Amino acid sequence: MTFEAMQKKVATYLDEKRYAHVLRVVEMAEKLAERHGVSVERAKTAALLHDVAKNMPKEELRQAIEQSGRDLEVLTFHHELWHAKVGAIIARDEFGIEEECILDAIRYHTTGRAQMTSLEMVIYLADLVEEGRNFPTVEQLRQVAFDEVLENAMAIAIRHSIQFLASKSVAIYPDSFECYNEHMLKKG
Ligand code: DGI
Ligand code: FE
Ligand code: FE
Ligand code: FE
């Protein structure tokens, strides 16, 4: 399937607001990939599909994960996390994406994980710093994402995420704190 064909198809899965976000993530992922020597084509594809399951009903998401037999523990965590796992399933089954590295970038875009690839970090960060985001420190993080190595931006991003989640007293998915620990242990 061409990128343009995928784009048209993705639009049918999403509401307008979410689709606009996705197009901004594609744009940001393309720039970050170029900047960091990551495959632009893979980055654009992963970005286009990262939230493809975002508008699916909770029970459909649960069913898809149960059927896949993979990442079942995510079902014991907040349903906001489910769309990333189902996104990877839809990318493969409904868009014909076979490259595991692209599917992983989709699968881990919400939580991060330890040992992320550059492609995974590009998607995680593009999602966070796309031009429509407006949290207080977004400019700063965007600058680090372009001016420094991806790991530096990822360390800031995952620390903020863990701090935010803890401040809300919500459970933190193991991949997220494994990602956090890896970055904090690397600093010394
Ligand atoms: O899909 P997006 O809105 O573009 O962004 P996302 O997929 O990165 O994040 C979706 C939500 O998931 C966001 O509001 C924060 C939340 N989240 C991320 N990691 C965790 C989490 N929620 C819980 N409970 N635990 C996590 O580890
Ligand atoms: Fe998402
Ligand atoms: Fe994200
Ligand atoms: Fe997103």
PDB file of C-alpha atoms and ligand atoms in Angstrom:
ATOM      1  CA  MET A   1       0.000   0.000   0.000  1.00  0.00           C
ATOM      2  CA  THR A   2       1.345   3.473  -0.820  1.00  0.00           C
ATOM      3  CA  PHE A   3       1.701   6.066   1.924  1.00  0.00           C
ATOM      4  CA  GLU A   4      -1.111   8.081   0.374  1.00  0.00           C
ATOM      5  CA  ALA A   5      -3.411   5.057   0.325  1.00  0.00           C
ATOM      6  CA  MET A   6      -2.573   4.320   3.962  1.00  0.00           C
ATOM      7  CA  GLN A   7      -3.241   7.942   4.835  1.00  0.00           C
ATOM      8  CA  LYS A   8      -6.724   7.800   3.320  1.00  0.00           C
ATOM      9  CA  LYS A   9      -7.456   4.553   5.119  1.00  0.00           C
ATOM     10  CA  VAL A  10      -6.207   5.852   8.500  1.00  0.00           C
ATOM     11  CA  ALA A  11      -8.590   8.811   8.168  1.00  0.00           C
ATOM     12  CA  THR A  12     -11.521   6.355   8.165  1.00  0.00           C
ATOM     13  CA  TYR A  13     -10.451   5.005  11.591  1.00  0.00           C
ATOM     14  CA  LEU A  14     -10.199   8.362  13.352  1.00  0.00           C
ATOM     15  CA  ASP A  15     -12.149  11.475  14.235  1.00  0.00           C
ATOM     16  CA  GLU A  16     -10.940  14.734  12.707  1.00  0.00           C
ATOM     17  CA  LYS A  17      -9.052  15.954  15.749  1.00  0.00           C
ATOM     18  CA  ARG A  18      -7.136  12.724  16.174  1.00  0.00           C
ATOM     19  CA  TYR A  19      -6.348  12.512  12.471  1.00  0.00           C
ATOM     20  CA  ALA A  20      -4.959  16.066  12.559  1.00  0.00           C
ATOM     21  CA  HIS A  21      -2.742  15.046  15.500  1.00  0.00           C
ATOM     22  CA  VAL A  22      -1.536  12.030  13.529  1.00  0.00           C
ATOM     23  CA  LEU A  23      -0.568  14.204  10.538  1.00  0.00           C
ATOM     24  CA  ARG A  24       1.396  16.512  12.849  1.00  0.00           C
ATOM     25  CA  VAL A  25       3.178  13.482  14.355  1.00  0.00           C
ATOM     26  CA  VAL A  26       4.062  12.312  10.821  1.00  0.00           C
ATOM     27  CA  GLU A  27       5.563  15.724  10.100  1.00  0.00           C
ATOM     28  CA  MET A  28       7.545  15.815  13.344  1.00  0.00           C
ATOM     29  CA  ALA A  29       8.673  12.193  13.005  1.00  0.00           C
ATOM     30  CA  GLU A  30       9.941  12.908   9.492  1.00  0.00           C
ATOM     31  CA  LYS A  31      12.052  15.836  10.756  1.00  0.00           C
ATOM     32  CA  LEU A  32      13.380  13.945  13.756  1.00  0.00           C
ATOM     33  CA  ALA A  33      14.208  10.904  11.639  1.00  0.00           C
ATOM     34  CA  GLU A  34      16.111  13.036   9.134  1.00  0.00           C
ATOM     35  CA  ARG A  35      17.959  14.783  11.910  1.00  0.00           C
ATOM     36  CA  HIS A  36      18.999  11.543  13.648  1.00  0.00           C
ATOM     37  CA  GLY A  37      19.702   9.307  10.675  1.00  0.00           C
ATOM     38  CA  VAL A  38      16.657   7.106  11.133  1.00  0.00           C
ATOM     39  CA  SER A  39      14.744   5.717   8.129  1.00  0.00           C
ATOM     40  CA  VAL A  40      12.292   8.483   7.180  1.00  0.00           C
ATOM     41  CA  GLU A  41       9.989   6.022   5.453  1.00  0.00           C
ATOM     42  CA  ARG A  42       9.708   3.778   8.508  1.00  0.00           C
ATOM     43  CA  ALA A  43       9.263   6.780  10.799  1.00  0.00           C
ATOM     44  CA  LYS A  44       6.469   8.209   8.651  1.00  0.00           C
ATOM     45  CA  THR A  45       4.692   4.860   8.465  1.00  0.00           C
ATOM     46  CA  ALA A  46       4.904   4.251  12.215  1.00  0.00           C
ATOM     47  CA  ALA A  47       3.771   7.820  12.933  1.00  0.00           C
ATOM     48  CA  LEU A  48       0.817   7.513  10.559  1.00  0.00           C
ATOM     49  CA  LEU A  49      -0.362   4.332  12.275  1.00  0.00           C
ATOM     50  CA  HIS A  50       0.631   5.000  15.907  1.00  0.00           C
ATOM     51  CA  ASP A  51      -2.847   6.052  17.079  1.00  0.00           C
ATOM     52  CA  VAL A  52      -4.923   4.104  14.544  1.00  0.00           C
ATOM     53  CA  ALA A  53      -6.730   2.270  17.388  1.00  0.00           C
ATOM     54  CA  LYS A  54      -7.238   5.400  19.505  1.00  0.00           C
ATOM     55  CA  ASN A  55     -10.957   5.814  18.746  1.00  0.00           C
ATOM     56  CA  MET A  56     -11.909   2.153  19.168  1.00  0.00           C
ATOM     57  CA  PRO A  57     -14.314   1.259  21.976  1.00  0.00           C
ATOM     58  CA  LYS A  58     -12.689  -0.122  25.095  1.00  0.00           C
ATOM     59  CA  GLU A  59     -14.291  -3.529  24.743  1.00  0.00           C
ATOM     60  CA  GLU A  60     -13.066  -3.913  21.159  1.00  0.00           C
ATOM     61  CA  LEU A  61      -9.566  -3.012  22.283  1.00  0.00           C
ATOM     62  CA  ARG A  62      -9.767  -5.596  25.052  1.00  0.00           C
ATOM     63  CA  GLN A  63     -10.980  -8.242  22.623  1.00  0.00           C
ATOM     64  CA  ALA A  64      -8.212  -7.552  20.125  1.00  0.00           C
ATOM     65  CA  ILE A  65      -5.538  -7.881  22.821  1.00  0.00           C
ATOM     66  CA  GLU A  66      -7.069 -11.066  24.209  1.00  0.00           C
ATOM     67  CA  GLN A  67      -7.255 -12.543  20.720  1.00  0.00           C
ATOM     68  CA  SER A  68      -3.632 -11.696  19.999  1.00  0.00           C
ATOM     69  CA  GLY A  69      -2.487 -13.482  23.158  1.00  0.00           C
ATOM     70  CA  ARG A  70       0.238 -10.862  23.540  1.00  0.00           C
ATOM     71  CA  ASP A  71       0.692  -8.041  26.080  1.00  0.00           C
ATOM     72  CA  LEU A  72      -2.184  -9.405  28.161  1.00  0.00           C
ATOM     73  CA  GLU A  73      -0.921  -7.726  31.330  1.00  0.00           C
ATOM     74  CA  VAL A  74      -1.684  -4.332  29.789  1.00  0.00           C
ATOM     75  CA  LEU A  75      -5.366  -5.155  30.363  1.00  0.00           C
ATOM     76  CA  THR A  76      -4.823  -4.833  34.118  1.00  0.00           C
ATOM     77  CA  PHE A  77      -3.625  -1.230  33.545  1.00  0.00           C
ATOM     78  CA  HIS A  78      -5.497   1.885  32.446  1.00  0.00           C
ATOM     79  CA  HIS A  79      -7.314   1.494  29.105  1.00  0.00           C
ATOM     80  CA  GLU A  80      -5.459   4.553  27.727  1.00  0.00           C
ATOM     81  CA  LEU A  81      -2.525   2.176  27.222  1.00  0.00           C
ATOM     82  CA  TRP A  82      -4.441  -0.375  25.155  1.00  0.00           C
ATOM     83  CA  HIS A  83      -4.572   1.535  21.857  1.00  0.00           C
ATOM     84  CA  ALA A  84      -0.810   1.236  21.354  1.00  0.00           C
ATOM     85  CA  LYS A  85      -0.899  -2.581  21.445  1.00  0.00           C
ATOM     86  CA  VAL A  86      -3.964  -2.766  19.221  1.00  0.00           C
ATOM     87  CA  GLY A  87      -2.439  -0.193  16.864  1.00  0.00           C
ATOM     88  CA  ALA A  88       0.381  -2.624  16.133  1.00  0.00           C
ATOM     89  CA  ILE A  89      -2.132  -5.419  15.491  1.00  0.00           C
ATOM     90  CA  ILE A  90      -4.158  -3.267  13.075  1.00  0.00           C
ATOM     91  CA  ALA A  91      -1.022  -2.034  11.314  1.00  0.00           C
ATOM     92  CA  ARG A  92      -0.076  -5.629  10.581  1.00  0.00           C
ATOM     93  CA  ASP A  93      -3.483  -7.166   9.886  1.00  0.00           C
ATOM     94  CA  GLU A  94      -5.272  -4.290   8.153  1.00  0.00           C
ATOM     95  CA  PHE A  95      -2.403  -2.277   6.633  1.00  0.00           C
ATOM     96  CA  GLY A  96      -0.022  -5.117   5.804  1.00  0.00           C
ATOM     97  CA  ILE A  97       2.921  -3.741   7.781  1.00  0.00           C
ATOM     98  CA  GLU A  98       5.311  -6.620   8.338  1.00  0.00           C
ATOM     99  CA  GLU A  99       8.440  -4.911   9.596  1.00  0.00           C
ATOM    100  CA  GLU A 100       8.642  -5.709  13.300  1.00  0.00           C
ATOM    101  CA  CYS A 101      10.625  -2.516  13.981  1.00  0.00           C
ATOM    102  CA  ILE A 102       7.706  -0.407  12.758  1.00  0.00           C
ATOM    103  CA  LEU A 103       5.183  -2.476  14.707  1.00  0.00           C
ATOM    104  CA  ASP A 104       7.325  -2.069  17.849  1.00  0.00           C
ATOM    105  CA  ALA A 105       7.478   1.703  17.410  1.00  0.00           C
ATOM    106  CA  ILE A 106       3.668   1.697  17.447  1.00  0.00           C
ATOM    107  CA  ARG A 107       3.440  -0.853  20.282  1.00  0.00           C
ATOM    108  CA  TYR A 108       5.686   1.123  22.640  1.00  0.00           C
ATOM    109  CA  HIS A 109       4.717   4.675  21.692  1.00  0.00           C
ATOM    110  CA  THR A 110       2.677   5.283  24.836  1.00  0.00           C
ATOM    111  CA  THR A 111       4.781   3.647  27.551  1.00  0.00           C
ATOM    112  CA  GLY A 112       8.287   3.547  26.148  1.00  0.00           C
ATOM    113  CA  ARG A 113      10.436   0.611  27.238  1.00  0.00           C
ATOM    114  CA  ALA A 114      14.025  -0.256  28.094  1.00  0.00           C
ATOM    115  CA  GLN A 115      16.419  -0.566  25.145  1.00  0.00           C
ATOM    116  CA  MET A 116      14.340   1.504  22.757  1.00  0.00           C
ATOM    117  CA  THR A 117      15.562   1.716  19.168  1.00  0.00           C
ATOM    118  CA  SER A 118      16.126   5.106  17.550  1.00  0.00           C
ATOM    119  CA  LEU A 119      12.944   4.596  15.527  1.00  0.00           C
ATOM    120  CA  GLU A 120      10.970   3.907  18.730  1.00  0.00           C
ATOM    121  CA  MET A 121      12.374   7.049  20.363  1.00  0.00           C
ATOM    122  CA  VAL A 122      11.606   9.137  17.279  1.00  0.00           C
ATOM    123  CA  ILE A 123       7.957   8.077  17.414  1.00  0.00           C
ATOM    124  CA  TYR A 124       7.648   8.456  21.192  1.00  0.00           C
ATOM    125  CA  LEU A 125       9.156  11.953  21.022  1.00  0.00           C
ATOM    126  CA  ALA A 126       7.359  13.072  17.842  1.00  0.00           C
ATOM    127  CA  ASP A 127       4.060  12.173  19.533  1.00  0.00           C
ATOM    128  CA  LEU A 128       5.035  14.313  22.514  1.00  0.00           C
ATOM    129  CA  VAL A 129       6.468  17.376  20.761  1.00  0.00           C
ATOM    130  CA  GLU A 130       4.322  17.623  17.591  1.00  0.00           C
ATOM    131  CA  GLU A 131       3.367  21.247  16.863  1.00  0.00           C
ATOM    132  CA  GLY A 132      -0.084  20.931  18.432  1.00  0.00           C
ATOM    133  CA  ARG A 133       1.239  20.097  21.920  1.00  0.00           C
ATOM    134  CA  ASN A 134       1.335  22.988  24.337  1.00  0.00           C
ATOM    135  CA  PHE A 135       2.480  21.800  27.758  1.00  0.00           C
ATOM    136  CA  PRO A 136       4.829  24.306  29.483  1.00  0.00           C
ATOM    137  CA  THR A 137       8.163  22.626  28.701  1.00  0.00           C
ATOM    138  CA  VAL A 138       7.376  21.442  25.172  1.00  0.00           C
ATOM    139  CA  GLU A 139       9.650  23.987  23.435  1.00  0.00           C
ATOM    140  CA  GLN A 140      12.561  22.958  25.585  1.00  0.00           C
ATOM    141  CA  LEU A 141      11.990  19.257  24.982  1.00  0.00           C
ATOM    142  CA  ARG A 142      11.599  19.831  21.233  1.00  0.00           C
ATOM    143  CA  GLN A 143      14.909  21.654  21.199  1.00  0.00           C
ATOM    144  CA  VAL A 144      16.675  18.831  23.046  1.00  0.00           C
ATOM    145  CA  ALA A 145      15.115  16.315  20.651  1.00  0.00           C
ATOM    146  CA  PHE A 146      16.691  18.155  17.712  1.00  0.00           C
ATOM    147  CA  ASP A 147      19.924  19.473  19.198  1.00  0.00           C
ATOM    148  CA  GLU A 148      21.065  16.524  21.289  1.00  0.00           C
ATOM    149  CA  VAL A 149      21.073  12.738  21.060  1.00  0.00           C
ATOM    150  CA  LEU A 150      17.633  11.066  21.206  1.00  0.00           C
ATOM    151  CA  GLU A 151      18.509   9.449  24.552  1.00  0.00           C
ATOM    152  CA  ASN A 152      18.747  12.871  26.226  1.00  0.00           C
ATOM    153  CA  ALA A 153      15.269  13.879  25.113  1.00  0.00           C
ATOM    154  CA  MET A 154      13.921  10.439  26.004  1.00  0.00           C
ATOM    155  CA  ALA A 155      15.373  10.722  29.536  1.00  0.00           C
ATOM    156  CA  ILE A 156      13.596  14.046  30.094  1.00  0.00           C
ATOM    157  CA  ALA A 157      10.355  12.797  28.550  1.00  0.00           C
ATOM    158  CA  ILE A 158      10.088   9.580  30.560  1.00  0.00           C
ATOM    159  CA  ARG A 159      11.005  11.361  33.795  1.00  0.00           C
ATOM    160  CA  HIS A 160       8.222  13.910  33.252  1.00  0.00           C
ATOM    161  CA  SER A 161       5.803  11.140  32.368  1.00  0.00           C
ATOM    162  CA  ILE A 162       6.587   9.118  35.509  1.00  0.00           C
ATOM    163  CA  GLN A 163       6.379  12.246  37.676  1.00  0.00           C
ATOM    164  CA  PHE A 164       3.036  13.188  36.136  1.00  0.00           C
ATOM    165  CA  LEU A 165       1.570   9.700  36.530  1.00  0.00           C
ATOM    166  CA  ALA A 166       2.783   9.419  40.134  1.00  0.00           C
ATOM    167  CA  SER A 167       1.321  12.857  40.933  1.00  0.00           C
ATOM    168  CA  LYS A 168      -2.033  11.503  39.710  1.00  0.00           C
ATOM    169  CA  SER A 169      -1.593   8.330  41.778  1.00  0.00           C
ATOM    170  CA  VAL A 170      -2.107   6.056  38.767  1.00  0.00           C
ATOM    171  CA  ALA A 171      -0.346   2.737  38.239  1.00  0.00           C
ATOM    172  CA  ILE A 172       2.775   2.861  36.097  1.00  0.00           C
ATOM    173  CA  TYR A 173       3.197   0.168  33.450  1.00  0.00           C
ATOM    174  CA  PRO A 174       6.404  -1.892  33.955  1.00  0.00           C
ATOM    175  CA  ASP A 175       7.837  -0.901  30.540  1.00  0.00           C
ATOM    176  CA  SER A 176       7.591   2.760  31.576  1.00  0.00           C
ATOM    177  CA  PHE A 177       9.544   2.398  34.773  1.00  0.00           C
ATOM    178  CA  GLU A 178      12.062   0.070  33.112  1.00  0.00           C
ATOM    179  CA  CYS A 179      12.587   2.845  30.569  1.00  0.00           C
ATOM    180  CA  TYR A 180      12.885   5.393  33.379  1.00  0.00           C
ATOM    181  CA  ASN A 181      15.353   3.281  35.388  1.00  0.00           C
ATOM    182  CA  GLU A 182      17.524   2.686  32.354  1.00  0.00           C
ATOM    183  CA  HIS A 183      17.845   6.407  31.671  1.00  0.00           C
ATOM    184  CA  MET A 184      18.434   7.371  35.291  1.00  0.00           C
ATOM    185  CA  LEU A 185      21.075   4.644  35.754  1.00  0.00           C
ATOM    186  CA  LYS A 186      22.878   5.762  32.606  1.00  0.00           C
ATOM    187  CA  LYS A 187      23.427   9.285  33.874  1.00  0.00           C
ATOM    188  CA  GLY A 188      26.131   8.754  36.532  1.00  0.00           C
TER     189      GLY A 188
HETATM  190  O1  DGI B   1      -2.388   8.717  22.155  1.00  0.00           O
HETATM  191  P1  DGI B   1      -1.847  10.069  22.519  1.00  0.00           P
HETATM  192  O2  DGI B   1      -2.856  10.870  23.290  1.00  0.00           O
HETATM  193  O3  DGI B   1      -1.328  10.832  21.356  1.00  0.00           O
HETATM  194  O4  DGI B   1      -0.600   9.877  23.514  1.00  0.00           O
HETATM  195  P2  DGI B   1      -0.033   8.567  24.239  1.00  0.00           P
HETATM  196  O5  DGI B   1      -0.404   7.343  23.510  1.00  0.00           O
HETATM  197  O6  DGI B   1       1.424   8.813  24.433  1.00  0.00           O
HETATM  198  O7  DGI B   1      -0.641   8.608  25.700  1.00  0.00           O
HETATM  199  C1  DGI B   1      -1.957   8.302  26.054  1.00  0.00           C
HETATM  200  C2  DGI B   1      -2.143   8.416  27.561  1.00  0.00           C
HETATM  201  O8  DGI B   1      -1.523   7.337  28.258  1.00  0.00           O
HETATM  202  C3  DGI B   1      -1.592   9.674  28.206  1.00  0.00           C
HETATM  203  O9  DGI B   1      -2.691  10.429  28.720  1.00  0.00           O
HETATM  204  C4  DGI B   1      -0.736   9.233  29.363  1.00  0.00           C
HETATM  205  C5  DGI B   1      -1.109   7.802  29.543  1.00  0.00           C
HETATM  206  N1  DGI B   1      -0.009   6.929  30.037  1.00  0.00           N
HETATM  207  C6  DGI B   1       1.238   6.780  29.528  1.00  0.00           C
HETATM  208  N2  DGI B   1       1.973   5.884  30.227  1.00  0.00           N
HETATM  209  C7  DGI B   1       1.160   5.441  31.236  1.00  0.00           C
HETATM  210  C8  DGI B   1      -0.105   6.111  31.105  1.00  0.00           C
HETATM  211  N3  DGI B   1      -1.138   5.868  31.949  1.00  0.00           N
HETATM  212  C9  DGI B   1      -0.955   4.995  32.963  1.00  0.00           C
HETATM  213  N4  DGI B   1      -1.971   4.773  33.792  1.00  0.00           N
HETATM  214  N5  DGI B   1       0.229   4.308  33.140  1.00  0.00           N
HETATM  215  C10 DGI B   1       1.322   4.495  32.310  1.00  0.00           C
HETATM  216  O10 DGI B   1       2.377   3.864  32.502  1.00  0.00           O
HETATM  217 FE    FE B   2      -1.170   7.185  21.455  1.00  0.00          FE
HETATM  218 FE    FE B   3       2.836   9.452  23.381  1.00  0.00          FE
HETATM  219 FE    FE B   4      -0.453  10.156  19.511  1.00  0.00          FE
END
